[in-house]
Short mmCIF file of C-alpha atoms and ligand atoms in Angstrom, two decimals:
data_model
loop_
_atom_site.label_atom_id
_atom_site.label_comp_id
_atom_site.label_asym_id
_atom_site.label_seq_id
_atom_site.Cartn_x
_atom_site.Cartn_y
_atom_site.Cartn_z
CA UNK A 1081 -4.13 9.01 -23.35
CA UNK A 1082 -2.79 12.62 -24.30
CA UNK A 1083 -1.23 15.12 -21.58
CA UNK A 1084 0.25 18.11 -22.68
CA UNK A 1085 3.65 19.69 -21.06
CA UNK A 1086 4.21 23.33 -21.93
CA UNK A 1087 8.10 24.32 -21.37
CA UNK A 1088 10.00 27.27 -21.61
CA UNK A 1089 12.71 28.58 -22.60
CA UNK A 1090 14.05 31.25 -19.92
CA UNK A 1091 16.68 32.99 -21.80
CA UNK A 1092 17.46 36.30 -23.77
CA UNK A 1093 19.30 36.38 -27.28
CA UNK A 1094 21.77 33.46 -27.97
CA UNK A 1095 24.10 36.03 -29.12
CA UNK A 1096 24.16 37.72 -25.65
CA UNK A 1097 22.05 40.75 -26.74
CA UNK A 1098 19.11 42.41 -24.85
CA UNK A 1099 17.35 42.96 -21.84
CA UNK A 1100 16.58 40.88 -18.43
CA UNK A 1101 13.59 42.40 -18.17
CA UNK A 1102 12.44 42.88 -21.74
CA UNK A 1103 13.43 39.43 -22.95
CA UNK A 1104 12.79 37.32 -19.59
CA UNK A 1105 11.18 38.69 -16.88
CA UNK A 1106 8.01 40.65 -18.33
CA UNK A 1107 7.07 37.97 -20.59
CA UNK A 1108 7.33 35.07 -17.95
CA UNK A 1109 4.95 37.16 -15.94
CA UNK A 1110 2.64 37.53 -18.69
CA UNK A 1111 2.96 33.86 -18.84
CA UNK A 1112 2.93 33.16 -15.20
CA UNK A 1113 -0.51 35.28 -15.22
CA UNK A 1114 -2.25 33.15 -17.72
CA UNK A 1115 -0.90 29.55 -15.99
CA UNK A 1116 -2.18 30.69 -12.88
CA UNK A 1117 -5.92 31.34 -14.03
CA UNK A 1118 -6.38 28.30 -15.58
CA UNK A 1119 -4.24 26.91 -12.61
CA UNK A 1120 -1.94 24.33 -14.72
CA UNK A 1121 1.92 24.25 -14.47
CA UNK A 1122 4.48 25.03 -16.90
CA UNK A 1123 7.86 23.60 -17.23
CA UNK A 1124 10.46 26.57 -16.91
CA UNK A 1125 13.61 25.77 -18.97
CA UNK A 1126 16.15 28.28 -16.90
CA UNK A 1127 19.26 29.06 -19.21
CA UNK A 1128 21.87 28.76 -15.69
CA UNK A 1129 25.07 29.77 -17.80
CA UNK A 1130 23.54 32.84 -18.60
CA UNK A 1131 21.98 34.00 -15.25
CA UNK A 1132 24.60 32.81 -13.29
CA UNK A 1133 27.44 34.57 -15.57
CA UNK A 1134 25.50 38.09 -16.28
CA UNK A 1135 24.92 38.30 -12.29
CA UNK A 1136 28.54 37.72 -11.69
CA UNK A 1137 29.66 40.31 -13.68
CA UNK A 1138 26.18 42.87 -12.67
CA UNK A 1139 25.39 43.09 -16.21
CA UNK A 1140 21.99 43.55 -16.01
CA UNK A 1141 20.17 45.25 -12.28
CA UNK A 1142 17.02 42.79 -13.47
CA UNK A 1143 18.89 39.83 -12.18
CA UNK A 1144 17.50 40.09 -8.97
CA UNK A 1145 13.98 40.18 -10.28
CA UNK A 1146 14.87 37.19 -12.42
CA UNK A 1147 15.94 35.23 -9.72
CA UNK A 1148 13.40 35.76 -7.69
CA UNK A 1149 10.75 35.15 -10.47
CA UNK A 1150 12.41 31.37 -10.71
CA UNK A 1151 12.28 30.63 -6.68
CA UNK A 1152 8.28 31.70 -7.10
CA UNK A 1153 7.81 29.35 -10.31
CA UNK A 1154 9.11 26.38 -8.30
CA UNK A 1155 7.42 27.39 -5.08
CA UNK A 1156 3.86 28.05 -7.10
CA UNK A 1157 4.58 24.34 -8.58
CA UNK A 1158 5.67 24.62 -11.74
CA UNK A 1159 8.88 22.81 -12.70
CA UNK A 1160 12.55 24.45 -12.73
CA UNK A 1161 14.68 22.53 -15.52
CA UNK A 1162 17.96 23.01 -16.98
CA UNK A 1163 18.43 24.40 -20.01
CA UNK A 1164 22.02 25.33 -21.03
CA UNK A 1165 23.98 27.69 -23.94
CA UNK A 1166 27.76 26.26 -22.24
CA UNK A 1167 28.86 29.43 -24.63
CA UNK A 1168 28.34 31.75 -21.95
CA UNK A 1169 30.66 30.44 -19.17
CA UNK A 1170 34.03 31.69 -20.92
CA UNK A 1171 31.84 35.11 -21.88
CA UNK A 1172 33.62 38.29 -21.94
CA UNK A 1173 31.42 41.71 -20.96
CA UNK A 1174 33.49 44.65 -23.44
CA UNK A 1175 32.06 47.75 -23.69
CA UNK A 1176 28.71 46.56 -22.66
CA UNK A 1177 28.65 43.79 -25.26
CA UNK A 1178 28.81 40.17 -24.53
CA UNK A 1179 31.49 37.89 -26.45
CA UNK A 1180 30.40 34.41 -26.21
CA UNK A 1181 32.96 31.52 -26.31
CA UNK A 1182 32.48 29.80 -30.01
CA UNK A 1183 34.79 27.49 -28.43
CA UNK A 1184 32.13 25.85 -26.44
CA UNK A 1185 28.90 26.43 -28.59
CA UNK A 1186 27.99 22.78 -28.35
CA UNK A 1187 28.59 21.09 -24.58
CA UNK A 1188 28.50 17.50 -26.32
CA UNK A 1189 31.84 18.17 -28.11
CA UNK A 1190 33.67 18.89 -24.92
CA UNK A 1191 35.78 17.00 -23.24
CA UNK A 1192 34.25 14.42 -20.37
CA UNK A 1193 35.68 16.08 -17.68
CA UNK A 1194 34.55 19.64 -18.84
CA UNK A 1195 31.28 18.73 -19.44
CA UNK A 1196 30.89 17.42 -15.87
CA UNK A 1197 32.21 20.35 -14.53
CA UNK A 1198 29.66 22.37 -16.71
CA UNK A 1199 26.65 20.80 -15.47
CA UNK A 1200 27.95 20.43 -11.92
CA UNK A 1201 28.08 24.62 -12.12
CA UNK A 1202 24.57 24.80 -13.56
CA UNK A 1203 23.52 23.05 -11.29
CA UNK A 1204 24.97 24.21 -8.03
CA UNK A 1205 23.32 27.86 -9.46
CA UNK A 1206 19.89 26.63 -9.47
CA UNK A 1207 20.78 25.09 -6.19
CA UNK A 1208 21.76 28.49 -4.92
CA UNK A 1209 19.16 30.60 -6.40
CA UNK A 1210 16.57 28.23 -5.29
CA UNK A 1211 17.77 27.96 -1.65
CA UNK A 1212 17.89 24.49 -1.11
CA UNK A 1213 21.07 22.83 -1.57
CA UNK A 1214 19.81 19.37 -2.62
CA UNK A 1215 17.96 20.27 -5.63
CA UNK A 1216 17.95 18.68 -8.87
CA UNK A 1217 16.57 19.68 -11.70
CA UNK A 1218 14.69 16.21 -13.48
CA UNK A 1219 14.65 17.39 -16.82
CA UNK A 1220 17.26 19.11 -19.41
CA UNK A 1221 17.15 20.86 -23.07
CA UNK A 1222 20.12 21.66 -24.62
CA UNK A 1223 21.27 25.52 -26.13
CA UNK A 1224 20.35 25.04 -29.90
CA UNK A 1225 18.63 21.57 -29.35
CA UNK A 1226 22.20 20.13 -29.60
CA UNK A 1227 22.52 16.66 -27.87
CA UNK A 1228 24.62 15.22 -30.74
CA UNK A 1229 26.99 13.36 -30.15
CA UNK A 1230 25.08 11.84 -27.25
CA UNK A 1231 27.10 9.57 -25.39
CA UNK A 1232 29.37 11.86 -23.16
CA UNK A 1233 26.53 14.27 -22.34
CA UNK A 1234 23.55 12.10 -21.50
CA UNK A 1235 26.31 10.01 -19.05
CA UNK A 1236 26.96 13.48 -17.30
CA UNK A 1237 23.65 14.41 -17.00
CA UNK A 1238 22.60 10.95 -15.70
CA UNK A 1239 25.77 10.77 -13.08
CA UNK A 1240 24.13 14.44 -11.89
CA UNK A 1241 20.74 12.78 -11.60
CA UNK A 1242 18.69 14.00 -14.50
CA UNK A 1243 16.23 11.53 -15.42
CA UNK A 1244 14.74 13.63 -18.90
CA UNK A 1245 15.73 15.28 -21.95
CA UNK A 1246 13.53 16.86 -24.13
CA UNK A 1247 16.08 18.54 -26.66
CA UNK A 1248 14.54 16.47 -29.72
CA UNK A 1249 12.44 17.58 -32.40
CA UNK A 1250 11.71 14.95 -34.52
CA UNK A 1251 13.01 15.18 -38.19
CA UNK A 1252 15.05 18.22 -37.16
CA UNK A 1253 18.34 18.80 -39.59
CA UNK A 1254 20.73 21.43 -38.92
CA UNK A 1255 23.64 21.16 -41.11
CA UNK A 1256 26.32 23.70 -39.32
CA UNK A 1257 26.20 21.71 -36.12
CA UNK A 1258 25.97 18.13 -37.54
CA UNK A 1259 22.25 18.31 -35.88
CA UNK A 1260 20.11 15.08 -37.27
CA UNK A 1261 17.21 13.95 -35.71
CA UNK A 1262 15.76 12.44 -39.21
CA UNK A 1263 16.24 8.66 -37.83
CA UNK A 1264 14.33 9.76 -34.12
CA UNK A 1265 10.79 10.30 -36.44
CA UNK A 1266 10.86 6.15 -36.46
CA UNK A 1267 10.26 5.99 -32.62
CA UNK A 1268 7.07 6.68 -30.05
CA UNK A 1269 6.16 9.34 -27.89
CA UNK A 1270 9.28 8.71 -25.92
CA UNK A 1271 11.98 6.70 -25.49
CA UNK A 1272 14.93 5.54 -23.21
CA UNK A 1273 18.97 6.15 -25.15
CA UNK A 1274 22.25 6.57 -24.00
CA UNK A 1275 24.58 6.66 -26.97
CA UNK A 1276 22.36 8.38 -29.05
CA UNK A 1277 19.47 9.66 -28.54
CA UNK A 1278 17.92 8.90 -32.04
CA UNK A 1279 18.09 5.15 -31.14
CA UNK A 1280 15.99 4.02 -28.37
CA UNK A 1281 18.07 1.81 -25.62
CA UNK A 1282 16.07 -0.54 -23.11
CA UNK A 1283 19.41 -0.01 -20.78
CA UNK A 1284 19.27 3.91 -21.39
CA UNK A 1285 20.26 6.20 -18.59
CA UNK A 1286 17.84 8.95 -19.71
CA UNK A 1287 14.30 9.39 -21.18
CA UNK A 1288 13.60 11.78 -24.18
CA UNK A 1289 10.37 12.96 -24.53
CA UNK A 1290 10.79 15.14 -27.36
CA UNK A 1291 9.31 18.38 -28.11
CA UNK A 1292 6.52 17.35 -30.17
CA UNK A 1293 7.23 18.83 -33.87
CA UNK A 1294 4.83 17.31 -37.06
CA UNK A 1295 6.46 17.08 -40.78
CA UNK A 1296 4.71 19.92 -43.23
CA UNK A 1297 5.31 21.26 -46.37
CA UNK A 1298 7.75 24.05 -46.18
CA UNK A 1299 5.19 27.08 -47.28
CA UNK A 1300 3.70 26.31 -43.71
CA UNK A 1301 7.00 27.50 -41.86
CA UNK A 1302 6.47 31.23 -43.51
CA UNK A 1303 3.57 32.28 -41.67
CA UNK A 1304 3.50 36.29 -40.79
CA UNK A 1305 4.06 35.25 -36.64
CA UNK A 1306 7.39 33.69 -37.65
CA UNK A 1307 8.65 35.97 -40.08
CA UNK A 1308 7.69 39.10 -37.83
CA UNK A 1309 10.11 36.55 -35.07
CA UNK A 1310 12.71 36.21 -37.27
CA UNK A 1311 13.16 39.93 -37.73
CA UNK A 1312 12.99 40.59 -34.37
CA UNK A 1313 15.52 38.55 -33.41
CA UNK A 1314 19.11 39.61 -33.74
CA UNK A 1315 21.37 37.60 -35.38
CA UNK A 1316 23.46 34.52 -33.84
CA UNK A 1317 26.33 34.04 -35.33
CA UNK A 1318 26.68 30.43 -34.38
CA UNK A 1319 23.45 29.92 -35.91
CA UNK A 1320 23.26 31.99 -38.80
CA UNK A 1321 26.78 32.02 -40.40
CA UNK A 1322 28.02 30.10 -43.51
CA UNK A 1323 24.33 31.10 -44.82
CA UNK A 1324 24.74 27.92 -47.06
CA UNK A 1325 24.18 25.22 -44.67
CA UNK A 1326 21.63 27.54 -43.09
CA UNK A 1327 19.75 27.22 -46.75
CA UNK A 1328 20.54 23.59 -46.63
CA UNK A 1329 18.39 23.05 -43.63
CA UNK A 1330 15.83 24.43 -45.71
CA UNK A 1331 16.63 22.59 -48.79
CA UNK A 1332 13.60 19.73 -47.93
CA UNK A 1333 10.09 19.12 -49.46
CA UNK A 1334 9.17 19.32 -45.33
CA UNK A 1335 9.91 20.70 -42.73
CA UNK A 1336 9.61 19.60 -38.89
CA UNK A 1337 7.01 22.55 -37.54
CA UNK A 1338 7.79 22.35 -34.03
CA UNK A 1339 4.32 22.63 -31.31
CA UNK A 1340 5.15 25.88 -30.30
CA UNK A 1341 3.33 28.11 -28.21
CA UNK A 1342 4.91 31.42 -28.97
CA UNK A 1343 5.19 30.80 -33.15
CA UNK A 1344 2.02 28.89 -33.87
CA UNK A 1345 -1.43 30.66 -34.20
CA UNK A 1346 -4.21 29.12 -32.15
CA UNK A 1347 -5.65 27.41 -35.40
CA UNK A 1348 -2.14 25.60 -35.50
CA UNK A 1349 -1.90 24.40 -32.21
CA UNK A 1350 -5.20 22.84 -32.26
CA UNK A 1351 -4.65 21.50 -35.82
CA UNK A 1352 -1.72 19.09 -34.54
CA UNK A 1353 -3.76 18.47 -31.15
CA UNK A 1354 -7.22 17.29 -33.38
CA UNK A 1355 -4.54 15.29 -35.44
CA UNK A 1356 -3.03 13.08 -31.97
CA UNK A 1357 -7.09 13.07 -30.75
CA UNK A 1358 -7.64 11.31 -33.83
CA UNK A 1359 -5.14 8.67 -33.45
CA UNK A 1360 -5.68 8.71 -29.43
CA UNK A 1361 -9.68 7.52 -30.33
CA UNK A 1362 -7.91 4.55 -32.08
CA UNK A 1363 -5.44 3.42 -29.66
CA UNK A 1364 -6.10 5.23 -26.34
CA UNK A 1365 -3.95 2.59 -24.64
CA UNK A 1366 -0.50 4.34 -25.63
CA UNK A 1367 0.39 7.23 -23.68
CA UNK A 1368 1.31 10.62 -25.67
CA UNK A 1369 2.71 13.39 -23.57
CA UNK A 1370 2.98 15.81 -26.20
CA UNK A 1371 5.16 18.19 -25.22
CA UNK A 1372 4.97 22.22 -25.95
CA UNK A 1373 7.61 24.63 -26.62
CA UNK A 1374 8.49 28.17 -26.22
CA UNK A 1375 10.71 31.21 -25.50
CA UNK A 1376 10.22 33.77 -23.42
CA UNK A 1377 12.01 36.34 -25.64
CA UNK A 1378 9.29 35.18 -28.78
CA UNK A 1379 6.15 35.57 -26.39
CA UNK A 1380 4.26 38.38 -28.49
CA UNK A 1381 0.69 37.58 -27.03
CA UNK A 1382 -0.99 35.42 -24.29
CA UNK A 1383 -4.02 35.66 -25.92
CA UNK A 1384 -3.37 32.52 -27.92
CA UNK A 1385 -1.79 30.86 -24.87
CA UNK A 1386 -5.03 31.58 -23.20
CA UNK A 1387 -7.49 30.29 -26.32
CA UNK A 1388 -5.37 27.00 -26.07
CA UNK A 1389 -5.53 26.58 -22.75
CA UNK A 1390 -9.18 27.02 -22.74
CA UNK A 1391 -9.06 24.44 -25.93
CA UNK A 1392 -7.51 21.97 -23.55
CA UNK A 1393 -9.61 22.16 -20.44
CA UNK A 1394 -12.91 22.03 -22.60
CA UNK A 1395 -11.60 18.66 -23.94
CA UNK A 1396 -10.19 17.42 -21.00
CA UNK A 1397 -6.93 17.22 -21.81
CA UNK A 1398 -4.83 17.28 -18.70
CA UNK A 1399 -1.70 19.70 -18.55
CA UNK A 1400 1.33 18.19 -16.64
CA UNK A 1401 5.25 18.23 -16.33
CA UNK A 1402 8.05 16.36 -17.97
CA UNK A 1403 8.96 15.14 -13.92
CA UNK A 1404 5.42 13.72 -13.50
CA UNK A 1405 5.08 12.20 -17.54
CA UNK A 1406 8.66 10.49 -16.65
CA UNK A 1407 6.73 9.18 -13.39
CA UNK A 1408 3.83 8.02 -15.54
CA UNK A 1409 6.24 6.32 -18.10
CA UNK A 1410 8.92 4.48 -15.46
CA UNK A 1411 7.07 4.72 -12.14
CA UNK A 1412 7.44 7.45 -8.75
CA UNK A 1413 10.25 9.29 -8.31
CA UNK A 1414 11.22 9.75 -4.69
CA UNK A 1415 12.53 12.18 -2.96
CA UNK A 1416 15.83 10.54 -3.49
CA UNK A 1417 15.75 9.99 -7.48
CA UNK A 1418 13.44 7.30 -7.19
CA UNK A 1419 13.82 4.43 -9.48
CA UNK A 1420 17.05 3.87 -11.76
CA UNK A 1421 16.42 3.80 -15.64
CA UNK A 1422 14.54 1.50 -16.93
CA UNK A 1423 11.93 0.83 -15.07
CA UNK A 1424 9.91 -0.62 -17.91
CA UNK A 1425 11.41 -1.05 -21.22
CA UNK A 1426 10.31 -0.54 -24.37
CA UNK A 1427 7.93 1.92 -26.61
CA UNK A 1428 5.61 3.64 -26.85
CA UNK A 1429 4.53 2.20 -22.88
CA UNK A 1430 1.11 1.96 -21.90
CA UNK A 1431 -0.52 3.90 -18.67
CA UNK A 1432 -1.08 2.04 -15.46
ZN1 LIG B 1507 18.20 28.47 -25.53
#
């Protein structure tokens, strides 16, 4: 059985540059527009660290907006997770330019103690901006896709009452941060880890359900969409400095293309959906949430949301939320968390 997730990203440049409104809240409504017609939900990945810092400091007046725009996401049904660039909480505002903390680039290299009092913060904003002081977010995807080293981070995150990641891509290499998902490509549709999250754990206090990437040649990643991205976007220093392990992500016969919404054309998408439809006539037993990604700040047209979308419903292909695949996977969550990890055991699980 196949359900797809669409999630994302709700966040302007990671080096602190650009516009609330251009980068953020335009886009979403474009997005929030063509969700609504075809009335399926989408997983919004809200960058706290971001929101919560450039309000605090009235950096940008479309805060407000942006806020507000979140509450009516979760109140229309859609999903509010955390996503979070940890970067931003030591941010400086000079001369209208933000200087990000390099310092703290990847949460999972922080100290125990510092990480729990990052994701307590990020929390207790979404808690605020949401009104209701008991909410947790279920799901989480780090800033950069970083949840190397694992350990520390996914024990915070559990201890907060997160129940998902979804920060994987599988085969994804980044040599600057010591990024390797190359071992995850071995597992299922999802799996439960605690020390790392390459290595499925039957006693793992989270669930990854990764965001669903497929191995092509490189020539495939140079499409015109991406390249006109790429120049678009303003440079990151974290990510794009010491050029040489930048080329040494790209030093591979393939490439992880990751299934996402705002890079791929229409033809794309489908192509890796016809692929899974294939294998899902041979074995519909397993269940394969395959999971889509994108970023507000890359959303150039809805049109090819909208063809997919369409693709989707004539197929029958149901469109859900990480919260609702985890129920599917390890059984209802309650009000109160529901039931602690694992439920069930093992991969790739079969439906009920
Ligand atoms: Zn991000």
């Amino acid at each position: 059985m196949i359900e797809c997730v669409f999630t994302v990203d709700y966040e302007i440049y990671g080096n602190g540059r650009g516009s609330l409104w251009d980068l953020v809240y335009e886009p979403a409504e474009r997005l929030r527009a063509v969700f609504r017609k075809w009335d399926v939900p989408l997983v919004v990945f809200v960058e706290a660290a971001e929101m919560e810092i450039i309000g605090s400091r009235g950096a940008d007046p479309a805060i407000g907006l942006v806020e507000r725009q979140i509450r009516e996401f979760h109140m229309a049904g859609s999903e509010i997770g955390l996503h979070l660039h940890s970067q931003w909480y030591n941010a400086r505002y000079e001369n209208a330019r933000w200087q990000l903390d390099p310092e703290e680039y990847n949460l999972c290299v922080l100290p125990s103690d510092r990480i729990d009092r990052i994701v307590e913060q990020a929390i207790a904003y979404l808690r605020r901006v949401l009104a209701e002081s008991d909410f947790t977010p279920s799901s989480f995807r780090a800033g950069n896709w970083l949840l190397q080293p694992t350990g520390a981070v996914s024990r915070s995150l559990a201890a907060h009452g997160l129940k998902i990641d979804s920060s994987v891509f599988k085969g994804g290499r980044q040599h600057r941060h010591r990024l390797d998902y190359r071992r995850s490509r071995r597992n299922g549709y999802h799996w439960t880890f605690s020390q790392d999250v390459n290595i499925p754990d039957s006693r793992g206090v989270l669930l990854e359900i990764p965001t669903f990437s497929r191995m092509v040649p490189i020539w495939r990643m140079f499409t015109s969409k991406r390249i006109g991205l790429q120049k678009k976007a303003p440079a990151d220093p974290a990510r794009t400095e010491g050029g040489i392990s930048r080329l040494r992500d790209y030093a591979r016969l393939s490439y992880p293309m990751k299934f996402d919404f705002c890079r791929l054309s229409a033809t794309e998408m489908t192509g890796m959906l016809e692929r899974e439809r294939r294998l899902d006539r041979d074995d519909p037993g397993v269940y394969r949430p395959i999971v889509a990604i994108g970023h507000t700040k890359d959303l150039l047209d809805v049109e090819t949301v909208d063809a997919f979308l369409s693709y989707l419903q004539r197929n029958s292909i149901p469109v859900t939320t990480l919260r609702k695949s985890w129920e599917k996977i390890m059984g209802p969550l309650g009000r109160s968390g529901g039931p602690s990890l694992p439920a069930r055991p093992g991969m790739p699980s079969r439906p009920e």
